[in-house]
Amino acid sequence: MAVTVTYGGDAIPKSPFPVYVAPPLDLGKVKVQGLNNKVDVGRDQEFTVNTRGAGGQGQVDVKISSPSRRPIPCKVETGATNDVHSVKYMPPEEGQYKVDVTYDGNPVPGSPFAIEAVMPPDPTKVSSSRVLSAAGCPGGRG
């Protein structure tokens, strides 16, 4: 679509102007996928925002707040089809995080999302006081 602007019957420079009319916005079509409600501190995390059929301008924005209310950097990458957006982040501390996901400036269904970051298991803290042979287990041979 284009708009032609004239002054005194003459087209002004660069007229006609292209106009983009976005399809109607349907936030119900926006799906957040792979966002775990419990994650490990210090480990890369990733989830996707699928906007297929949602209309609008297609602008996905994600803001993540730490338990201490600091903003956490995240990277939003748009896929080849423009309707699947990959979000990557790394939680630096333990506690409850808030993930705000918006589409064209509007919160998507379920946003803000709550995420709990926990310390990952430390294998150096595991110990065993005795070793069992296979014979010590039911059905074991030894």
MMTF fields as JSON, N, C-alpha, C and O atoms, coordinates in Angstrom:
{
  "mmtfVersion": "1.0.0",
  "mmtfProducer": "UNKNOWN",
  "numBonds": 567,
  "numAtoms": 568,
  "numGroups": 142,
  "numChains": 1,
  "numModels": 1,
  "chainsPerModel": [1],
  "groupsPerChain": [142],
  "chainIdList": ["A"],
  "bondAtomList": [4, 2, 8, 6, 12, 10, 16, 14, 20, 18, 24, 22, 28, 26, 32, 30, 36, 34, 40, 38, 44, 42, 48, 46, 52, 50, 56, 54, 60, 58, 64, 62, 68, 66, 72, 70, 76, 74, 80, 78, 84, 82, 88, 86, 92, 90, 96, 94, 100, 98, 104, 102, 108, 106, 112, 110, 116, 114, 120, 118, 124, 122, 128, 126, 132, 130, 136, 134, 140, 138, 144, 142, 148, 146, 152, 150, 156, 154, 160, 158, 164, 162, 168, 166, 172, 170, 176, 174, 180, 178, 184, 182, 188, 186, 192, 190, 196, 194, 200, 198, 204, 202, 208, 206, 212, 210, 216, 214, 220, 218, 224, 222, 228, 226, 232, 230, 236, 234, 240, 238, 244, 242, 248, 246, 252, 250, 256, 254, 260, 258, 264, 262, 268, 266, 272, 270, 276, 274, 280, 278, 284, 282, 288, 286, 292, 290, 296, 294, 300, 298, 304, 302, 308, 306, 312, 310, 316, 314, 320, 318, 324, 322, 328, 326, 332, 330, 336, 334, 340, 338, 344, 342, 348, 346, 352, 350, 356, 354, 360, 358, 364, 362, 368, 366, 372, 370, 376, 374, 380, 378, 384, 382, 388, 386, 392, 390, 396, 394, 400, 398, 404, 402, 408, 406, 412, 410, 416, 414, 420, 418, 424, 422, 428, 426, 432, 430, 436, 434, 440, 438, 444, 442, 448, 446, 452, 450, 456, 454, 460, 458, 464, 462, 468, 466, 472, 470, 476, 474, 480, 478, 484, 482, 488, 486, 492, 490, 496, 494, 500, 498, 504, 502, 508, 506, 512, 510, 516, 514, 520, 518, 524, 522, 528, 526, 532, 530, 536, 534, 540, 538, 544, 542, 548, 546, 552, 550, 556, 554, 560, 558, 564, 562],
  "bondOrderList": [1, 1, 1, 1, 1, 1, 1, 1, 1, 1, 1, 1, 1, 1, 1, 1, 1, 1, 1, 1, 1, 1, 1, 1, 1, 1, 1, 1, 1, 1, 1, 1, 1, 1, 1, 1, 1, 1, 1, 1, 1, 1, 1, 1, 1, 1, 1, 1, 1, 1, 1, 1, 1, 1, 1, 1, 1, 1, 1, 1, 1, 1, 1, 1, 1, 1, 1, 1, 1, 1, 1, 1, 1, 1, 1, 1, 1, 1, 1, 1, 1, 1, 1, 1, 1, 1, 1, 1, 1, 1, 1, 1, 1, 1, 1, 1, 1, 1, 1, 1, 1, 1, 1, 1, 1, 1, 1, 1, 1, 1, 1, 1, 1, 1, 1, 1, 1, 1, 1, 1, 1, 1, 1, 1, 1, 1, 1, 1, 1, 1, 1, 1, 1, 1, 1, 1, 1, 1, 1, 1, 1],
  "groupList": [{"groupName": "MET", "atomNameList": ["N", "CA", "C", "O"], "elementList": ["N", "C", "C", "O"], "formalChargeList": [0, 0, 0, 0], "bondAtomList": [1, 0, 2, 1, 3, 2], "bondOrderList": [1, 1, 2], "singleLetterCode": "M", "chemCompType": "L-PEPTIDE LINKING"}, {"groupName": "ALA", "atomNameList": ["N", "CA", "C", "O"], "elementList": ["N", "C", "C", "O"], "formalChargeList": [0, 0, 0, 0], "bondAtomList": [1, 0, 2, 1, 3, 2], "bondOrderList": [1, 1, 2], "singleLetterCode": "A", "chemCompType": "L-PEPTIDE LINKING"}, {"groupName": "VAL", "atomNameList": ["N", "CA", "C", "O"], "elementList": ["N", "C", "C", "O"], "formalChargeList": [0, 0, 0, 0], "bondAtomList": [1, 0, 2, 1, 3, 2], "bondOrderList": [1, 1, 2], "singleLetterCode": "V", "chemCompType": "L-PEPTIDE LINKING"}, {"groupName": "THR", "atomNameList": ["N", "CA", "C", "O"], "elementList": ["N", "C", "C", "O"], "formalChargeList": [0, 0, 0, 0], "bondAtomList": [1, 0, 2, 1, 3, 2], "bondOrderList": [1, 1, 2], "singleLetterCode": "T", "chemCompType": "L-PEPTIDE LINKING"}, {"groupName": "TYR", "atomNameList": ["N", "CA", "C", "O"], "elementList": ["N", "C", "C", "O"], "formalChargeList": [0, 0, 0, 0], "bondAtomList": [1, 0, 2, 1, 3, 2], "bondOrderList": [1, 1, 2], "singleLetterCode": "Y", "chemCompType": "L-PEPTIDE LINKING"}, {"groupName": "GLY", "atomNameList": ["N", "CA", "C", "O"], "elementList": ["N", "C", "C", "O"], "formalChargeList": [0, 0, 0, 0], "bondAtomList": [1, 0, 2, 1, 3, 2], "bondOrderList": [1, 1, 2], "singleLetterCode": "G", "chemCompType": "PEPTIDE LINKING"}, {"groupName": "ASP", "atomNameList": ["N", "CA", "C", "O"], "elementList": ["N", "C", "C", "O"], "formalChargeList": [0, 0, 0, 0], "bondAtomList": [1, 0, 2, 1, 3, 2], "bondOrderList": [1, 1, 2], "singleLetterCode": "D", "chemCompType": "L-PEPTIDE LINKING"}, {"groupName": "ILE", "atomNameList": ["N", "CA", "C", "O"], "elementList": ["N", "C", "C", "O"], "formalChargeList": [0, 0, 0, 0], "bondAtomList": [1, 0, 2, 1, 3, 2], "bondOrderList": [1, 1, 2], "singleLetterCode": "I", "chemCompType": "L-PEPTIDE LINKING"}, {"groupName": "PRO", "atomNameList": ["N", "CA", "C", "O"], "elementList": ["N", "C", "C", "O"], "formalChargeList": [0, 0, 0, 0], "bondAtomList": [1, 0, 2, 1, 3, 2], "bondOrderList": [1, 1, 2], "singleLetterCode": "P", "chemCompType": "L-PEPTIDE LINKING"}, {"groupName": "LYS", "atomNameList": ["N", "CA", "C", "O"], "elementList": ["N", "C", "C", "O"], "formalChargeList": [0, 0, 0, 0], "bondAtomList": [1, 0, 2, 1, 3, 2], "bondOrderList": [1, 1, 2], "singleLetterCode": "K", "chemCompType": "L-PEPTIDE LINKING"}, {"groupName": "SER", "atomNameList": ["N", "CA", "C", "O"], "elementList": ["N", "C", "C", "O"], "formalChargeList": [0, 0, 0, 0], "bondAtomList": [1, 0, 2, 1, 3, 2], "bondOrderList": [1, 1, 2], "singleLetterCode": "S", "chemCompType": "L-PEPTIDE LINKING"}, {"groupName": "PHE", "atomNameList": ["N", "CA", "C", "O"], "elementList": ["N", "C", "C", "O"], "formalChargeList": [0, 0, 0, 0], "bondAtomList": [1, 0, 2, 1, 3, 2], "bondOrderList": [1, 1, 2], "singleLetterCode": "F", "chemCompType": "L-PEPTIDE LINKING"}, {"groupName": "LEU", "atomNameList": ["N", "CA", "C", "O"], "elementList": ["N", "C", "C", "O"], "formalChargeList": [0, 0, 0, 0], "bondAtomList": [1, 0, 2, 1, 3, 2], "bondOrderList": [1, 1, 2], "singleLetterCode": "L", "chemCompType": "L-PEPTIDE LINKING"}, {"groupName": "GLN", "atomNameList": ["N", "CA", "C", "O"], "elementList": ["N", "C", "C", "O"], "formalChargeList": [0, 0, 0, 0], "bondAtomList": [1, 0, 2, 1, 3, 2], "bondOrderList": [1, 1, 2], "singleLetterCode": "Q", "chemCompType": "L-PEPTIDE LINKING"}, {"groupName": "ASN", "atomNameList": ["N", "CA", "C", "O"], "elementList": ["N", "C", "C", "O"], "formalChargeList": [0, 0, 0, 0], "bondAtomList": [1, 0, 2, 1, 3, 2], "bondOrderList": [1, 1, 2], "singleLetterCode": "N", "chemCompType": "L-PEPTIDE LINKING"}, {"groupName": "ARG", "atomNameList": ["N", "CA", "C", "O"], "elementList": ["N", "C", "C", "O"], "formalChargeList": [0, 0, 0, 0], "bondAtomList": [1, 0, 2, 1, 3, 2], "bondOrderList": [1, 1, 2], "singleLetterCode": "R", "chemCompType": "L-PEPTIDE LINKING"}, {"groupName": "GLU", "atomNameList": ["N", "CA", "C", "O"], "elementList": ["N", "C", "C", "O"], "formalChargeList": [0, 0, 0, 0], "bondAtomList": [1, 0, 2, 1, 3, 2], "bondOrderList": [1, 1, 2], "singleLetterCode": "E", "chemCompType": "L-PEPTIDE LINKING"}, {"groupName": "CYS", "atomNameList": ["N", "CA", "C", "O"], "elementList": ["N", "C", "C", "O"], "formalChargeList": [0, 0, 0, 0], "bondAtomList": [1, 0, 2, 1, 3, 2], "bondOrderList": [1, 1, 2], "singleLetterCode": "C", "chemCompType": "L-PEPTIDE LINKING"}, {"groupName": "HIS", "atomNameList": ["N", "CA", "C", "O"], "elementList": ["N", "C", "C", "O"], "formalChargeList": [0, 0, 0, 0], "bondAtomList": [1, 0, 2, 1, 3, 2], "bondOrderList": [1, 1, 2], "singleLetterCode": "H", "chemCompType": "L-PEPTIDE LINKING"}],
  "groupTypeList": [0, 1, 2, 3, 2, 3, 4, 5, 5, 6, 1, 7, 8, 9, 10, 8, 11, 8, 2, 4, 2, 1, 8, 8, 12, 6, 12, 5, 9, 2, 9, 2, 13, 5, 12, 14, 14, 9, 2, 6, 2, 5, 15, 6, 13, 16, 11, 3, 2, 14, 3, 15, 5, 1, 5, 5, 13, 5, 13, 2, 6, 2, 9, 7, 10, 10, 8, 10, 15, 15, 8, 7, 8, 17, 9, 2, 16, 3, 5, 1, 3, 14, 6, 2, 18, 10, 2, 9, 4, 0, 8, 8, 16, 16, 5, 13, 4, 9, 2, 6, 2, 3, 4, 6, 5, 14, 8, 2, 8, 5, 10, 8, 11, 1, 7, 16, 1, 2, 0, 8, 8, 6, 8, 3, 9, 2, 10, 10, 10, 15, 2, 12, 10, 1, 1, 5, 17, 8, 5, 5, 15, 5],
  "groupIdList": [1, 2, 3, 4, 5, 6, 7, 8, 9, 10, 11, 12, 13, 14, 15, 16, 17, 18, 19, 20, 21, 22, 23, 24, 25, 26, 27, 28, 29, 30, 31, 32, 33, 34, 35, 36, 37, 38, 39, 40, 41, 42, 43, 44, 45, 46, 47, 48, 49, 50, 51, 52, 53, 54, 55, 56, 57, 58, 59, 60, 61, 62, 63, 64, 65, 66, 67, 68, 69, 70, 71, 72, 73, 74, 75, 76, 77, 78, 79, 80, 81, 82, 83, 84, 85, 86, 87, 88, 89, 90, 91, 92, 93, 94, 95, 96, 97, 98, 99, 100, 101, 102, 103, 104, 105, 106, 107, 108, 109, 110, 111, 112, 113, 114, 115, 116, 117, 118, 119, 120, 121, 122, 123, 124, 125, 126, 127, 128, 129, 130, 131, 132, 133, 134, 135, 136, 137, 138, 139, 140, 141, 142],
  "secStructList": [7, 3, 3, 7, 7, 3, 3, 6, 6, 3, 3, 7, 6, 6, 7, 1, 3, 3, 7, 7, 7, 7, 7, 7, 7, 7, 4, 4, 4, 7, 3, 3, 3, 1, 7, 7, 1, 3, 3, 3, 6, 6, 1, 7, 3, 3, 3, 3, 3, 3, 7, 6, 6, 7, 7, 1, 1, 7, 7, 3, 3, 3, 3, 3, 3, 7, 6, 6, 1, 7, 3, 3, 7, 3, 3, 3, 3, 3, 7, 6, 6, 1, 1, 3, 3, 3, 3, 3, 3, 7, 7, 7, 1, 1, 3, 3, 3, 3, 3, 3, 3, 3, 3, 6, 6, 3, 3, 7, 6, 6, 7, 1, 3, 3, 3, 3, 3, 3, 7, 7, 7, 7, 4, 4, 4, 7, 7, 7, 1, 7, 7, 7, 7, 4, 4, 4, 1, 6, 6, 7, 7, 7],
  "xCoordList": [0.852, 0.0, 0.906, 2.0, 0.453, 1.232, 0.292, -0.885, 0.845, 0.078, 0.766, 1.956, 0.006, 0.526, 0.13, -1.04, 1.128, 0.875, 1.163, 2.216, 0.203, 0.374, 0.227, -0.397, 0.814, 0.678, 0.406, 1.238, -0.766, -1.148, -1.268, -1.057, -1.606, -1.785, -0.514, -0.566, 0.637, 1.905, 2.343, 2.223, 2.85, 3.342, 4.587, 5.474, 4.648, 5.836, 6.958, 6.69, 8.223, 9.335, 9.184, 8.705, 9.599, 9.582, 8.178, 8.017, 7.166, 5.8, 5.653, 6.198, 4.957, 4.144, 5.001, 6.091, 4.479, 5.147, 4.577, 3.363, 5.49, 4.984, 4.441, 5.016, 3.34, 2.717, 2.526, 1.971, 2.995, 2.828, 1.698, 1.726, 0.72, -0.386, -0.231, -0.336, 0.023, 0.255, -1.064, -2.107, -1.011, -2.22, -2.648, -1.821, -3.916, -4.375, -3.593, -3.202, -3.38, -2.617, -3.471, -4.586, -2.934, -3.614, -2.616, -1.915, -2.55, -1.579, -1.775, -0.83, -2.971, -3.232, -2.429, -2.278, -1.909, -1.106, 0.365, 1.116, 0.795, 2.194, 2.432, 1.747, 3.398, 3.7, 5.144, 6.065, 5.338, 6.675, 6.939, 6.181, 8.033, 8.315, 9.715, 10.662, 9.827, 11.132, 11.64, 12.817, 10.777, 11.173, 10.968, 9.838, 12.062, 11.989, 11.744, 12.26, 10.958, 10.686, 11.773, 11.775, 12.71, 13.861, 15.092, 15.121, 16.118, 17.331, 18.558, 18.45, 19.72, 20.966, 21.673, 21.755, 22.179, 22.967, 24.238, 24.863, 24.616, 25.867, 25.866, 26.918, 24.712, 24.623, 23.765, 22.744, 24.196, 23.437, 22.035, 21.843, 21.066, 19.661, 19.133, 19.618, 18.141, 17.551, 16.083, 15.703, 15.259, 13.862, 13.466, 14.206, 12.284, 11.838, 10.491, 9.692, 10.278, 8.993, 8.507, 9.121, 7.397, 6.838, 5.673, 4.702, 5.769, 4.745, 3.961, 3.29, 4.04, 3.357, 1.864, 1.186, 1.362, -0.057, -0.507, -1.703, 0.433, 0.056, -0.171, -0.675, 0.192, -0.02, 0.897, 1.986, 0.44, 1.206, 2.493, 2.695, 3.372, 4.652, 5.724, 6.71, 5.536, 6.477, 7.614, 8.628, 7.481, 8.565, 8.482, 7.549, 9.481, 9.563, 10.595, 11.694, 10.226, 11.152, 11.117, 10.049, 12.299, 12.395, 13.245, 14.33, 12.741, 13.483, 13.497, 12.454, 14.687, 14.84, 15.408, 16.402, 14.753, 15.201, 15.673, 15.025, 16.811, 17.383, 16.671, 15.861, 16.976, 16.378, 16.716, 15.942, 17.878, 18.264, 17.761, 18.201, 16.833, 16.159, 17.087, 16.769, 18.225, 19.11, 18.692, 18.255, 18.82, 18.517, 19.582, 20.775, 19.141, 20.033, 20.103, 19.069, 21.311, 21.418, 20.836, 21.031, 20.129, 19.636, 19.719, 19.675, 19.837, 19.97, 18.766, 18.479, 18.058, 16.905, 17.331, 17.707, 17.267, 17.63, 16.416, 15.722, 16.168, 15.035, 15.48, 16.511, 14.69, 15.008, 14.748, 14.302, 15.03, 14.898, 13.46, 13.232, 12.488, 11.089, 10.458, 9.286, 11.207, 10.741, 9.649, 9.175, 9.228, 8.186, 8.639, 7.847, 9.91, 10.473, 11.687, 12.633, 11.641, 12.68, 13.339, 12.661, 14.648, 15.415, 15.918, 16.444, 15.751, 16.195, 17.239, 16.995, 18.408, 19.496, 19.869, 19.932, 20.119, 20.528, 21.262, 21.247, 21.909, 22.58, 22.29, 22.674, 21.613, 21.34, 22.613, 23.24, 23.009, 24.251, 24.119, 25.127, 22.888, 22.718, 21.489, 20.598, 21.463, 20.324, 19.123, 19.267, 17.932, 16.72, 15.696, 15.819, 14.677, 13.53, 13.79, 14.124, 13.636, 13.797, 12.427, 11.488, 12.336, 11.116, 11.47, 12.391, 10.72, 10.953, 9.726, 8.646, 9.907, 8.833, 9.003, 10.048, 7.985, 8.013, 6.881, 5.719, 7.234, 6.216, 6.294, 7.344, 5.154, 5.05, 4.38, 3.246, 5.088, 4.619, 4.214, 3.233, 4.992, 4.77, 3.714, 3.458, 3.093, 2.035, 2.532, 3.18, 2.238, 2.645, 1.986, 0.794, 2.775, 2.217, 1.503, 1.789, 0.58, -0.121, 0.852, 1.771, 0.641, 1.491, 2.622, 3.233, 2.918, 4.003, 3.527, 2.406, 4.365, 5.738, 5.787, 4.903, 6.863, 7.081, 8.042, 8.969, 7.83, 8.705, 9.661, 9.25, 10.932, 11.976, 12.763, 13.089, 13.06, 13.902, 15.261, 15.353, 16.316, 17.681, 18.28, 18.254, 18.819, 19.413, 20.866, 21.251, 21.648, 23.036, 23.037, 22.309, 23.851, 23.906, 24.57, 25.334, 24.283, 24.921, 26.442, 26.957, 27.143, 28.607, 29.09, 28.995, 29.611, 30.019, 31.147, 31.325, 31.905, 32.981, 32.437, 33.171, 31.169, 30.553, 29.892, 29.363, 29.916, 29.297, 30.303, 31.456, 29.865, 30.752, 29.962, 28.732, 30.699, 30.074, 30.831, 32.062, 30.105, 30.768, 31.032, 31.866, 30.344, 30.625, 30.295, 29.47, 30.942, 30.771, 30.058, 30.46, 29.009, 28.269, 28.694, 28.893, 28.828, 29.089, 27.748, 26.706, 27.769, 26.531, 25.83, 24.606, 26.608, 26.019, 25.168, 24.269, 25.447, 24.689, 23.368, 22.586, 23.1, 21.866, 20.884, 21.296, 19.575, 18.594, 18.75, 18.806, 18.819, 18.937, 20.367, 20.628, 21.304, 22.693, 23.439, 23.025, 24.525, 25.358, 26.752, 27.182, 27.408, 28.72, 29.488, 30.628],
  "yCoordList": [-1.157, 0.0, 1.23, 1.198, 2.303, 3.542, 4.735, 4.663, 5.828, 7.068, 8.129, 8.397, 8.726, 9.809, 11.137, 11.369, 12.016, 13.324, 14.388, 14.396, 15.274, 16.356, 17.707, 17.822, 18.725, 20.1, 20.947, 21.043, 21.555, 22.342, 21.482, 21.957, 20.22, 19.327, 18.623, 17.715, 19.028, 18.398, 17.444, 17.757, 16.281, 15.314, 15.872, 16.414, 15.74, 16.202, 15.177, 14.028, 15.592, 14.677, 13.389, 13.41, 12.296, 10.949, 10.375, 9.306, 11.067, 10.541, 9.652, 9.994, 8.545, 8.021, 7.363, 6.857, 7.383, 6.795, 5.403, 5.216, 4.42, 3.077, 3.019, 3.609, 2.31, 2.147, 0.655, -0.054, 0.182, -1.223, -1.32, -0.663, -2.132, -2.378, -3.8, -4.766, -3.911, -5.224, -5.955, -5.332, -7.284, -8.06, -7.833, -7.451, -8.057, -7.845, -8.714, -9.841, -8.165, -8.834, -9.864, -9.565, -11.099, -12.159, -12.757, -13.715, -12.188, -12.628, -14.081, -14.721, -14.608, -16.004, -16.985, -18.145, -16.533, -17.4, -17.43, -18.272, -16.524, -16.476, -17.562, -17.609, -18.426, -19.541, -19.458, -19.349, -19.511, -19.587, -21.063, -21.719, -21.58, -23.013, -23.264, -22.547, -24.287, -24.684, -23.844, -23.924, -23.044, -22.214, -23.042, -23.223, -23.539, -24.381, -23.531, -22.418, -24.055, -23.278, -23.459, -22.755, -24.403, -24.564, -24.76, -25.646, -23.919, -23.951, -23.915, -23.589, -24.251, -24.24, -22.893, -22.323, -22.394, -21.161, -21.38, -22.437, -20.375, -20.417, -21.295, -21.511, -21.807, -22.641, -21.938, -21.334, -22.023, -21.415, -21.997, -23.206, -21.127, -21.523, -21.003, -19.999, -21.693, -21.27, -21.661, -22.745, -20.764, -21.079, -20.353, -19.5, -20.694, -20.064, -19.37, -19.728, -18.372, -17.68, -17.866, -17.366, -18.591, -18.873, -17.917, -17.919, -17.101, -16.095, -16.406, -15.529, -17.641, -18.022, -17.724, -18.195, -16.94, -16.621, -15.521, -15.244, -14.883, -13.862, -12.48, -11.587, -12.287, -10.991, -9.922, -10.216, -8.678, -7.562, -7.3, -7.781, -6.518, -6.134, -7.201, -7.23, -8.079, -9.171, -8.862, -9.559, -7.84, -7.453, -8.205, -8.011, -9.073, -9.825, -9.148, -8.818, -8.944, -8.354, -9.187, -9.597, -9.435, -10.226, -9.46, -8.979, -9.351, -8.736, -9.727, -10.248, -9.983, -10.923, -10.171, -9.454, -10.349, -9.712, -10.783, -11.818, -10.53, -11.466, -11.345, -10.439, -12.265, -12.162, -10.832, -10.337, -10.257, -8.968, -7.797, -6.66, -8.093, -7.122, -6.449, -5.385, -7.077, -6.561, -7.139, -8.288, -6.355, -6.91, -7.933, -7.714, -9.039, -10.103, -10.025, -10.035, -9.948, -9.889, -11.149, -12.265, -10.933, -12.061, -11.683, -10.507, -12.69, -12.47, -13.083, -14.268, -12.265, -12.737, -12.799, -11.787, -13.996, -14.193, -14.664, -15.594, -14.018, -14.385, -15.423, -15.265, -16.484, -17.557, -17.143, -16.028, -18.049, -17.79, -17.498, -16.796, -18.027, -17.829, -16.599, -16.311, -15.87, -14.653, -14.888, -13.928, -16.134, -16.349, -17.258, -17.596, -17.65, -18.397, -17.619, -17.364, -17.249, -16.426, -17.215, -17.709, -17.329, -18.052, -17.047, -15.991, -17.385, -16.511, -17.262, -18.382, -16.641, -17.252, -16.345, -15.123, -16.988, -16.238, -17.172, -18.39, -16.591, -17.387, -16.764, -15.621, -17.506, -16.967, -16.963, -18.01, -15.802, -15.732, -16.008, -16.186, -16.046, -16.229, -17.075, -17.22, -17.634, -18.447, -17.56, -16.388, -18.139, -17.441, -17.354, -17.996, -16.536, -16.39, -15.303, -14.17, -15.65, -14.718, -14.408, -15.195, -13.247, -12.858, -12.669, -11.925, -13.36, -13.274, -12.622, -13.212, -11.4, -10.663, -10.836, -10.493, -11.363, -11.552, -10.725, -10.884, -9.837, -9.027, -9.237, -9.563, -9.04, -9.117, -7.831, -7.538, -7.077, -5.755, -4.886, -4.146, -4.99, -4.162, -4.681, -4.054, -5.818, -6.386, -7.658, -8.484, -7.832, -9.074, -10.279, -10.256, -11.337, -12.563, -13.332, -13.108, -14.235, -15.009, -15.729, -16.411, -15.571, -16.194, -15.322, -15.63, -14.231, -13.341, -12.378, -11.874, -12.116, -12.58, -14.02, -14.481, -14.717, -16.1, -16.133, -15.325, -17.057, -17.218, -18.378, -19.465, -18.134, -19.133, -19.2, -18.168, -20.397, -20.55, -21.077, -22.121, -20.354, -20.79, -21.413, -20.816, -22.617, -23.342, -23.684, -23.746, -23.899, -24.298, -25.71, -26.581, -25.941, -27.283, -28.254, -27.834, -29.545, -30.531, -30.496, -30.318, -30.667, -30.66, -32.09, -32.584, -32.774, -34.163, -34.347, -35.45, -33.301, -33.435, -33.537, -33.912, -33.212, -33.281, -34.63, -34.858, -35.54, -36.849, -37.799, -37.865, -38.526, -39.511, -40.784, -40.784, -41.855, -43.132, -43.764, -43.754, -44.309, -44.912, -46.403, -46.98, -47.032, -48.433, -48.744, -48.078, -49.745, -50.148, -51.493, -52.418, -51.593, -52.851, -53.569, -52.946, -54.842, -55.627, -55.993, -55.798, -56.506, -56.925, -57.99, -58.109, -58.79, -59.838, -59.258, -59.929, -58.01, -57.382, -56.806, -56.342, -56.825, -56.262, -57.377, -58.467, -57.118, -58.154, -58.528, -57.66, -59.827, -60.296, -60.215, -60.593, -59.725, -59.574, -60.88, -61.819, -60.939, -62.126, -61.708, -60.586, -62.534, -62.139, -63.155, -62.914],
  "zCoordList": [0.0, 0.0, 0.0, 0.562, -0.624, -0.691, -0.574, -0.927, -0.072, 0.069, -0.773, -0.607, -1.675, -2.502, -1.876, -1.57, -1.687, -1.08, -2.136, -2.773, -2.297, -3.266, -2.578, -1.523, -3.2, -2.735, -3.969, -4.871, -3.991, -5.17, -6.413, -7.529, -6.22, -7.356, -7.788, -8.617, -7.239, -7.593, -6.48, -5.295, -6.879, -5.894, -5.208, -5.867, -3.899, -3.185, -3.393, -3.745, -3.176, -3.403, -2.574, -1.44, -3.164, -2.585, -2.415, -1.827, -2.92, -2.888, -4.112, -5.162, -4.035, -2.945, -1.859, -2.127, -0.623, 0.523, 0.786, 0.859, 0.929, 1.236, 2.665, 3.581, 2.843, 4.147, 4.387, 3.547, 5.549, 5.902, 6.918, 7.959, 6.613, 7.528, 8.045, 7.291, 9.359, 9.962, 10.142, 10.341, 10.071, 10.361, 11.806, 12.633, 12.13, 13.5, 14.488, 14.181, 15.664, 16.711, 17.441, 17.868, 17.584, 18.321, 19.305, 18.977, 20.523, 21.522, 21.932, 22.393, 21.774, 22.113, 21.278, 21.662, 20.135, 19.262, 19.666, 19.174, 20.555, 20.979, 22.026, 23.047, 21.767, 22.671, 23.144, 22.334, 24.462, 25.048, 25.322, 26.037, 24.739, 24.811, 25.368, 25.046, 26.203, 26.723, 27.878, 28.23, 28.469, 29.613, 30.882, 31.336, 31.446, 32.634, 33.874, 33.981, 34.809, 36.019, 37.069, 38.079, 36.846, 37.735, 36.861, 36.006, 37.081, 36.263, 37.174, 38.356, 36.621, 37.37, 37.244, 36.156, 38.363, 38.381, 37.563, 37.646, 36.774, 36.029, 34.8, 34.2, 34.41, 33.202, 32.159, 32.486, 30.885, 29.796, 29.731, 29.861, 29.532, 29.416, 28.084, 27.56, 27.547, 26.274, 26.229, 26.673, 25.687, 25.416, 24.146, 23.654, 23.608, 22.367, 22.557, 23.423, 21.719, 21.645, 20.214, 19.271, 20.057, 18.733, 18.501, 19.259, 17.457, 17.165, 15.891, 15.348, 15.413, 14.169, 14.266, 15.178, 13.32, 13.249, 14.196, 14.288, 14.911, 15.905, 15.297, 15.978, 14.028, 13.383, 13.952, 14.444, 13.878, 14.424, 13.675, 12.56, 14.314, 13.722, 13.915, 13.179, 14.901, 15.12, 16.069, 16.05, 16.898, 17.808, 19.132, 19.911, 19.379, 20.633, 21.521, 21.076, 22.794, 23.75, 25.022, 25.478, 25.595, 26.819, 27.821, 27.493, 29.048, 30.143, 31.297, 31.691, 31.837, 32.942, 34.138, 34.024, 35.301, 36.538, 37.512, 37.67, 38.166, 39.131, 40.476, 40.672, 41.41, 42.742, 43.429, 44.248, 43.088, 43.659, 42.802, 42.97, 41.882, 41.01, 39.988, 39.455, 39.726, 38.681, 37.342, 37.276, 36.26, 34.933, 34.533, 34.741, 33.961, 33.5, 31.975, 31.308, 31.419, 29.957, 29.316, 29.797, 28.234, 27.445, 25.979, 25.616, 25.158, 23.711, 23.021, 23.19, 22.237, 21.473, 20.007, 19.416, 19.43, 18.027, 17.248, 17.66, 16.125, 15.281, 14.258, 13.603, 14.129, 13.188, 11.749, 11.476, 10.848, 9.411, 8.998, 8.013, 9.737, 9.348, 10.012, 9.768, 10.844, 11.531, 12.555, 13.162, 12.774, 13.778, 14.922, 15.802, 14.906, 16.024, 16.529, 15.784, 17.812, 18.416, 19.545, 20.446, 19.488, 20.495, 21.533, 21.18, 22.823, 23.91, 24.726, 25.174, 24.92, 25.678, 26.838, 26.705, 28.002, 29.188, 30.138, 29.959, 31.158, 32.184, 33.548, 33.798, 34.436, 35.773, 36.632, 36.794, 37.185, 37.945, 39.447, 40.131, 39.965, 41.407, 41.698, 40.861, 42.91, 43.34, 43.626, 43.975, 43.472, 43.859, 42.743, 41.7, 42.996, 42.097, 41.055, 41.403, 39.786, 38.668, 38.077, 38.195, 37.442, 36.745, 35.273, 34.935, 34.392, 32.948, 32.316, 32.278, 31.822, 31.141, 29.642, 29.09, 28.983, 27.53, 26.938, 27.312, 26.006, 25.338, 23.833, 23.281, 23.193, 21.735, 21.278, 21.656, 20.471, 20.038, 21.239, 21.179, 22.335, 23.515, 24.474, 25.501, 24.162, 25.005, 25.687, 25.045, 26.994, 27.657, 27.001, 26.693, 26.788, 26.212, 27.314, 28.49, 26.973, 28.0, 28.933, 28.478, 30.248, 31.253, 31.747, 32.77, 31.041, 31.438, 32.523, 32.45, 33.527, 33.711, 34.22, 34.943, 33.811, 34.212, 35.398, 35.467, 36.328, 37.489, 37.247, 36.84, 37.501, 37.345, 38.654, 39.24, 39.102, 40.287, 39.857, 39.212, 40.214, 39.913, 41.166, 42.243, 41.015, 42.136, 41.8, 40.632, 42.833, 42.614, 42.026, 42.503, 40.992, 40.408, 41.383, 42.252, 41.242, 42.12, 41.961, 40.857, 43.066, 43.051, 43.292, 44.415, 42.247, 42.405, 43.424, 43.94, 43.724, 44.708, 46.127, 47.042, 46.325, 47.65, 47.91, 48.999, 46.912, 47.057, 47.682, 47.257, 48.683, 49.291, 49.563, 49.59, 49.762, 50.058, 51.211, 51.232, 52.163, 53.311, 53.096, 53.793, 52.153, 51.871, 50.42, 49.795, 49.913, 48.522, 48.523, 49.228, 47.735, 47.624, 46.363, 45.32, 46.455, 45.255, 44.651, 45.276, 43.475, 42.821, 43.635, 43.577, 44.414, 45.229, 46.357, 46.865, 46.751, 47.824, 47.378, 48.208, 46.085, 45.548, 45.226, 44.829, 45.392, 45.038, 43.574, 42.703, 43.31, 41.934, 41.412, 40.269, 42.24, 41.797, 41.849, 42.529, 41.138, 41.122, 41.594, 41.33, 42.238, 42.663, 43.257, 43.655]
}
